[in-house]
Tab-separated table of C-alpha atoms in Angstrom:
chain	number	residue	atom	x	y	z
A	1	MET	CA	25.225	-10.101	-0.207
A	2	ALA	CA	29.013	-9.359	-0.616
A	3	GLY	CA	29.717	-13.211	-1.160
A	4	GLY	CA	28.002	-12.643	-4.189
A	5	LEU	CA	30.619	-9.981	-5.676
A	6	ASP	CA	33.745	-10.951	-7.571
A	7	GLU	CA	36.853	-8.395	-8.010
A	8	ILE	CA	35.151	-7.275	-11.255
A	9	ASP	CA	32.037	-6.338	-9.393
A	10	LYS	CA	34.424	-4.350	-6.689
A	11	ARG	CA	36.327	-2.513	-9.018
A	12	VAL	CA	32.829	-1.647	-10.626
A	13	VAL	CA	31.743	-0.400	-7.201
A	14	LYS	CA	34.702	1.815	-6.927
A	15	ALA	CA	34.165	3.485	-9.863
A	16	LEU	CA	30.856	4.313	-9.326
A	17	GLN	CA	31.774	5.990	-5.899
A	18	SER	CA	33.747	8.745	-7.918
A	19	ASP	CA	32.220	11.570	-8.839
A	20	PHE	CA	29.693	10.434	-11.960
A	21	PRO	CA	30.528	12.553	-14.991
A	22	ILE	CA	27.815	14.359	-16.411
A	23	THR	CA	28.800	13.713	-20.367
A	24	ALA	CA	27.230	11.778	-23.222
A	25	GLU	CA	28.912	8.775	-21.958
A	26	PRO	CA	29.548	8.550	-18.331
A	27	TYR	CA	29.774	4.797	-17.815
A	28	ARG	CA	32.361	4.537	-20.419
A	29	GLU	CA	34.335	6.705	-18.287
A	30	LEU	CA	33.744	4.852	-15.601
A	31	ALA	CA	34.520	2.129	-17.117
A	32	GLU	CA	37.873	2.876	-18.033
A	33	GLN	CA	38.836	3.347	-14.195
A	34	ALA	CA	37.662	-0.105	-13.878
A	35	GLY	CA	39.831	-1.497	-16.711
A	36	ILE	CA	36.595	-3.165	-18.631
A	37	THR	CA	34.905	-2.317	-21.419
A	38	ALA	CA	31.716	0.013	-21.292
A	39	ASP	CA	29.256	-2.550	-22.320
A	40	GLU	CA	30.528	-4.828	-19.424
A	41	PHE	CA	30.512	-1.844	-16.876
A	42	ILE	CA	26.640	-1.219	-17.905
A	43	GLU	CA	25.666	-5.034	-17.590
A	44	ARG	CA	27.685	-5.211	-14.382
A	45	THR	CA	25.649	-1.843	-12.761
A	46	LYS	CA	22.364	-3.079	-14.233
A	47	LYS	CA	23.162	-6.629	-12.265
A	48	LEU	CA	24.277	-4.560	-9.075
A	49	LYS	CA	21.151	-3.041	-9.208
A	50	ASN	CA	19.003	-5.777	-9.701
A	51	MET	CA	20.410	-7.713	-6.542
A	52	GLY	CA	19.935	-4.489	-4.528
A	53	ALA	CA	23.584	-3.594	-3.876
A	54	ILE	CA	22.752	-0.275	-5.312
A	55	ARG	CA	19.584	0.776	-3.792
A	56	LYS	CA	19.606	4.145	-6.081
A	57	MET	CA	20.958	5.538	-9.303
A	58	GLY	CA	20.005	9.210	-9.255
A	59	ALA	CA	20.791	12.481	-7.708
A	60	VAL	CA	20.435	13.743	-4.241
A	61	LEU	CA	19.983	17.351	-3.899
A	62	LYS	CA	20.874	19.709	-1.165
A	63	HIS	CA	18.134	20.335	1.081
A	64	PRO	CA	19.011	23.831	2.110
A	65	LYS	CA	19.918	25.038	-1.547
A	66	VAL	CA	16.227	23.989	-2.551
A	67	GLY	CA	14.155	25.500	0.912
A	68	TYR	CA	14.387	23.163	3.058
A	69	THR	CA	16.961	24.696	5.717
A	70	ALA	CA	15.765	23.231	9.219
A	71	ASN	CA	15.832	19.612	10.019
A	72	VAL	CA	15.969	17.327	13.056
A	73	LEU	CA	16.163	13.881	13.746
A	74	CYS	CA	13.345	12.855	15.849
A	75	ALA	CA	13.434	9.994	18.563
A	76	PHE	CA	10.039	8.183	19.770
A	77	CYS	CA	9.098	5.905	22.157
A	78	VAL	CA	6.259	3.474	20.541
A	79	GLU	CA	5.188	0.333	21.708
A	80	GLU	CA	6.692	-2.880	20.649
A	81	ASP	CA	3.249	-4.350	19.020
A	82	ARG	CA	2.366	-0.936	17.184
A	83	LEU	CA	6.181	-0.423	16.138
A	84	ASP	CA	5.857	-1.327	12.490
A	85	THR	CA	2.136	0.113	11.489
A	86	VAL	CA	3.499	3.318	13.088
A	87	ALA	CA	6.715	3.120	11.050
A	88	LYS	CA	5.211	2.602	8.227
A	89	ASN	CA	2.690	5.657	8.834
A	90	ILE	CA	5.394	7.583	9.105
A	91	SER	CA	7.503	6.718	6.648
A	92	ALA	CA	4.459	7.583	4.141
A	93	ARG	CA	5.109	10.939	4.791
A	94	LYS	CA	6.799	13.677	2.588
A	95	GLU	CA	8.517	15.438	5.068
A	96	VAL	CA	10.442	12.383	6.385
A	97	THR	CA	13.505	11.168	4.378
A	98	HIS	CA	14.738	8.454	7.041
A	99	CYS	CA	12.811	6.186	9.534
A	100	TYR	CA	14.589	3.326	11.288
A	101	ASP	CA	13.759	1.211	14.518
A	102	ARG	CA	16.926	0.867	16.746
A	103	ASN	CA	17.786	-0.758	19.881
A	104	THR	CA	17.094	1.081	22.890
A	105	ALA	CA	19.946	1.572	25.873
A	106	LYS	CA	19.407	1.666	29.713
A	107	ASP	CA	19.220	5.199	29.723
A	108	TRP	CA	17.390	5.721	26.187
A	109	ASN	CA	14.475	4.231	25.990
A	110	TYR	CA	13.834	5.652	22.193
A	111	ASN	CA	13.219	3.022	19.986
A	112	LEU	CA	12.045	4.926	16.497
A	113	TYR	CA	13.705	7.542	14.365
A	114	ALA	CA	12.907	9.572	11.812
A	115	MET	CA	14.541	12.564	9.862
A	116	ILE	CA	12.140	15.087	9.204
A	117	HIS	CA	13.005	18.096	6.739
A	118	GLY	CA	10.802	21.731	6.852
A	119	LYS	CA	11.216	24.929	5.966
A	120	SER	CA	11.474	26.109	9.739
A	121	ARG	CA	11.873	24.674	12.782
A	122	GLU	CA	8.159	25.330	13.092
A	123	GLU	CA	7.277	23.508	10.281
A	124	CYS	CA	9.383	20.617	11.342
A	125	GLU	CA	7.508	20.486	14.872
A	126	ASN	CA	4.286	20.585	13.292
A	127	ALA	CA	4.793	17.965	11.051
A	128	ILE	CA	5.889	15.879	14.689
A	129	GLU	CA	2.612	16.843	16.656
A	130	ASP	CA	0.341	15.840	13.571
A	131	ILE	CA	2.793	12.218	14.036
A	132	ARG	CA	2.165	12.153	17.757
A	133	ARG	CA	-1.629	13.013	17.079
A	134	GLU	CA	-2.157	10.375	14.350
A	135	ASN	CA	-0.529	7.809	15.877
A	136	GLY	CA	-1.604	8.223	19.729
A	137	ILE	CA	2.221	8.585	20.645
A	138	THR	CA	1.874	9.858	24.428
A	139	GLU	CA	5.324	10.002	25.307
A	140	LYS	CA	7.535	13.245	24.127
A	141	PRO	CA	9.978	12.408	21.367
A	142	ALA	CA	13.855	13.497	21.955
A	143	LEU	CA	13.945	16.325	19.184
A	144	LEU	CA	17.930	16.151	18.305
A	145	TYR	CA	18.518	19.309	15.883
A	146	SER	CA	21.799	19.358	14.825
A	147	VAL	CA	24.018	22.243	16.250
A	148	LYS	CA	26.788	21.605	14.260
A	149	GLU	CA	28.009	19.255	10.888
A	150	TRP	CA	31.470	17.895	11.404
A	151	LYS	CA	31.584	15.067	8.725
A	152	LYS	CA	29.287	14.677	6.182
A	153	THR	CA	30.726	12.483	3.512
A	154	SER	CA	29.893	9.341	1.401
A	155	MET	CA	31.468	6.281	2.111
A	156	LYS	CA	34.257	4.523	0.483
A	157	TYR	CA	33.593	0.591	0.292
A	158	TYR	CA	36.273	-1.452	-0.618
A	159	SER	CA	39.082	0.949	0.016
A	160	GLU	CA	40.439	-0.293	3.423
B	1	MET	CA	20.360	31.391	-9.192
B	2	GLU	CA	16.553	30.547	-9.191
B	3	LEU	CA	15.336	27.153	-10.389
B	4	SER	CA	13.123	27.354	-13.648
B	5	ASN	CA	10.399	25.065	-14.752
B	6	PHE	CA	12.818	22.987	-16.645
B	7	ASP	CA	15.163	22.732	-13.687
B	8	LYS	CA	12.910	21.453	-11.279
B	9	ASP	CA	11.449	18.792	-13.691
B	10	LEU	CA	14.897	17.634	-14.747
B	11	LEU	CA	15.879	17.219	-10.799
B	12	ASN	CA	12.696	15.560	-10.295
B	13	VAL	CA	13.418	12.873	-13.036
B	14	LEU	CA	16.958	12.581	-11.782
B	15	GLN	CA	16.218	12.140	-8.136
B	16	GLU	CA	13.985	9.375	-9.232
B	17	HIS	CA	15.995	7.495	-11.707
B	18	LEU	CA	19.207	7.713	-13.356
B	19	PRO	CA	18.919	5.283	-16.656
B	20	ILE	CA	22.052	2.567	-16.718
B	21	SER	CA	22.696	3.122	-20.516
B	22	GLU	CA	25.327	4.174	-22.946
B	23	ARG	CA	23.896	7.865	-23.305
B	24	PRO	CA	21.451	8.076	-19.942
B	25	PHE	CA	21.368	11.552	-20.437
B	26	LYS	CA	20.154	11.031	-23.698
B	27	ASP	CA	17.200	9.448	-22.650
B	28	ILE	CA	16.065	11.693	-19.802
B	29	ALA	CA	16.404	14.424	-22.415
B	30	GLU	CA	14.431	12.293	-24.603
B	31	LYS	CA	11.241	11.555	-22.028
B	32	MET	CA	11.424	15.638	-21.722
B	33	GLY	CA	11.192	16.290	-24.946
B	34	ALA	CA	14.449	18.306	-24.647
B	35	ASP	CA	17.677	17.597	-26.484
B	36	GLU	CA	21.249	16.156	-24.759
B	37	LYS	CA	23.181	18.792	-24.951
B	38	THR	CA	20.863	20.902	-22.993
B	39	VAL	CA	20.662	18.344	-20.248
B	40	ILE	CA	24.383	18.129	-19.792
B	41	ASP	CA	24.984	21.848	-19.707
B	42	ARG	CA	22.395	22.501	-17.096
B	43	LEU	CA	23.000	19.483	-14.959
B	44	ASN	CA	26.551	20.823	-14.877
B	45	GLU	CA	25.946	24.151	-13.926
B	46	LEU	CA	23.085	23.207	-11.021
B	47	LYS	CA	25.989	20.794	-9.845
B	48	LYS	CA	28.541	23.732	-10.054
B	49	ALA	CA	25.631	25.979	-8.429
B	50	GLY	CA	25.549	23.749	-5.204
B	51	PHE	CA	21.739	22.309	-5.708
B	52	ILE	CA	22.964	18.555	-6.432
B	53	ARG	CA	24.746	17.207	-3.373
B	54	ARG	CA	25.483	13.741	-5.124
B	55	ILE	CA	24.896	12.257	-8.569
B	56	GLY	CA	25.198	8.824	-9.427
B	57	ALA	CA	24.989	5.016	-7.558
B	58	PHE	CA	23.699	4.624	-3.999
B	59	PHE	CA	24.596	1.605	-2.144
B	60	ASP	CA	23.288	-0.985	0.441
B	61	SER	CA	26.072	-1.043	2.766
B	62	ASN	CA	24.544	-4.553	3.884
B	63	GLU	CA	24.522	-5.807	0.510
B	64	LEU	CA	28.173	-4.950	0.215
B	65	GLY	CA	28.631	-6.573	3.337
B	66	TYR	CA	28.969	-3.582	5.668
B	67	THR	CA	27.198	-3.376	9.136
B	68	GLY	CA	25.997	0.053	10.045
B	69	THR	CA	24.926	1.394	13.574
B	70	LEU	CA	24.211	5.054	14.755
B	71	VAL	CA	26.608	5.971	17.615
B	72	ALA	CA	25.781	8.684	20.562
B	73	LEU	CA	28.142	9.857	22.578
B	74	LYS	CA	27.876	12.288	25.598
B	75	VAL	CA	30.942	14.592	25.479
B	76	LYS	CA	31.780	17.164	28.409
B	77	ASP	CA	31.716	20.750	27.864
B	78	GLY	CA	35.205	21.902	26.327
B	79	LYS	CA	36.017	18.096	24.811
B	80	MET	CA	33.495	18.304	21.611
B	81	GLN	CA	36.282	19.632	19.573
B	82	ASP	CA	38.915	16.805	20.270
B	83	VAL	CA	36.040	14.165	20.496
B	84	ALA	CA	34.635	15.324	17.142
B	85	GLU	CA	37.886	15.526	15.137
B	86	PHE	CA	39.151	12.196	16.873
B	87	VAL	CA	35.727	10.175	15.554
B	88	ASN	CA	36.113	11.856	12.172
B	89	LYS	CA	39.495	10.100	11.597
B	90	TYR	CA	37.725	7.032	11.269
B	91	ALA	CA	36.824	5.118	8.069
B	92	GLY	CA	33.245	4.576	7.797
B	93	VAL	CA	31.974	7.557	9.827
B	94	THR	CA	29.792	9.140	7.068
B	95	HIS	CA	27.830	11.608	9.377
B	96	ASN	CA	28.698	13.162	12.403
B	97	TYR	CA	26.964	15.584	14.046
B	98	GLU	CA	26.788	17.880	17.261
B	99	ARG	CA	22.854	17.461	18.558
B	100	GLU	CA	20.783	18.807	21.098
B	101	GLY	CA	20.189	16.967	24.332
B	102	LYS	CA	22.065	14.939	26.774
B	103	TYR	CA	24.013	12.856	24.398
B	104	ASN	CA	25.311	15.680	22.024
B	105	LEU	CA	27.677	14.328	19.311
B	106	TRP	CA	25.997	11.236	16.817
B	107	PHE	CA	27.875	9.538	14.134
B	108	THR	CA	27.100	6.888	11.509
B	109	LEU	CA	29.484	4.026	11.196
B	110	LEU	CA	29.719	1.483	8.484
B	111	SER	CA	32.306	-1.621	9.296
B	112	PRO	CA	33.666	-4.276	7.113
B	113	ASN	CA	33.586	-6.485	10.183
B	114	ALA	CA	32.560	-6.824	13.638
B	115	LYS	CA	35.984	-6.531	14.769
B	116	TYR	CA	36.633	-3.283	13.313
B	117	GLU	CA	33.411	-1.921	15.040
B	118	GLU	CA	34.251	-3.286	18.421
B	119	LYS	CA	37.834	-1.412	17.910
B	120	VAL	CA	35.774	1.889	17.125
B	121	LEU	CA	33.339	1.858	19.644
B	122	ASN	CA	35.768	0.834	22.514
B	123	GLU	CA	38.281	3.468	21.264
B	124	ALA	CA	35.325	6.282	21.258
B	125	ARG	CA	33.906	4.921	24.735
B	126	ASN	CA	37.650	5.530	26.285
B	127	LEU	CA	38.115	9.095	25.006
B	128	GLU	CA	38.826	12.018	27.159
B	129	GLY	CA	35.706	13.808	27.899
B	130	VAL	CA	33.413	11.021	26.616
B	131	GLU	CA	30.649	10.162	29.627
B	132	GLY	CA	28.405	7.597	27.913
B	133	LEU	CA	27.968	5.851	24.509
B	134	LEU	CA	24.905	4.368	23.219
B	135	ASN	CA	25.278	1.970	19.712
B	136	LEU	CA	21.552	2.318	18.194
B	137	LYS	CA	21.688	-0.874	15.673
B	138	ALA	CA	18.688	-0.606	13.175
B	139	LYS	CA	16.456	-3.372	13.166
B	140	HIS	CA	14.542	-2.387	10.237
B	141	LYS	CA	15.158	0.287	7.627
B	142	TYR	CA	11.802	1.555	6.953
B	143	LYS	CA	12.755	4.519	4.723
B	144	ILE	CA	15.869	5.700	3.185
B	145	ASN	CA	16.903	8.999	1.541
B	146	VAL	CA	14.145	9.399	-0.464
B	147	ALA	CA	13.817	12.096	-3.263
B	148	PHE	CA	12.146	15.488	-2.679
B	149	LYS	CA	9.762	16.538	-5.178
B	150	LEU	CA	10.078	20.107	-6.383
B	151	LYS	CA	7.318	21.781	-7.564
């Protein structure tokens, strides 16, 4: 929880949000931004990772660049008592990068969302058909294909 | 630019794990039987060529004290650009996509407190051209942004 983060931790978080240097000693450069030593920066980063505040240290690729040009946000209706099992099945698939369950609304009864990537729309829709068949999802899902990207950015925490 | 087998291995390793150490790229190089300079030079090239969206830390927003939600708007014909650009201006909106379907604008919102979220949702709901709003809170995150294995 954020309650466990002190001011120096927050400076470390802010430094880690900036462009990560691809150099021999990247953490030393980030430590300078945060105004602490490289050793302390590394220790604090490890602590943030261990406590779960950092969920991943690594890279995220540009999906279209590596051949995955189609993607669809697919919203399913799944009975509440099977939701957990179905969500875990869907999450195990390699085409699925995100899977969340969400609350429903008055004219919107979809409760399970999966972000599906493929090399074509057909590949995405084949995956969705597999998912429906394997999990016995009878209700037609909503296929929320993107029409235009208006914004895609990384969050800047502690900047307000 | 075509990815070599070395590039694919390197990106696969890096998608999984970036060491938290004095010389992280040296650690990766050793694991791959390469040298540090080769890894650093090649990663800089791959980044410049646009293969890497982001490298570094990915945070759990809840652990940092933020709450997230997915918001869907039903936007009237001809008003999309105005509404989308208005929504883009909020800090905390990280993804904003026009999509097919009756709800045609979908954005993610991270808020440092409930008051901020309420303010954004109220303002969005009352924008000219907005005919409906869904506030879709995640209950459980089963999978989040997992690596793509390159073969």
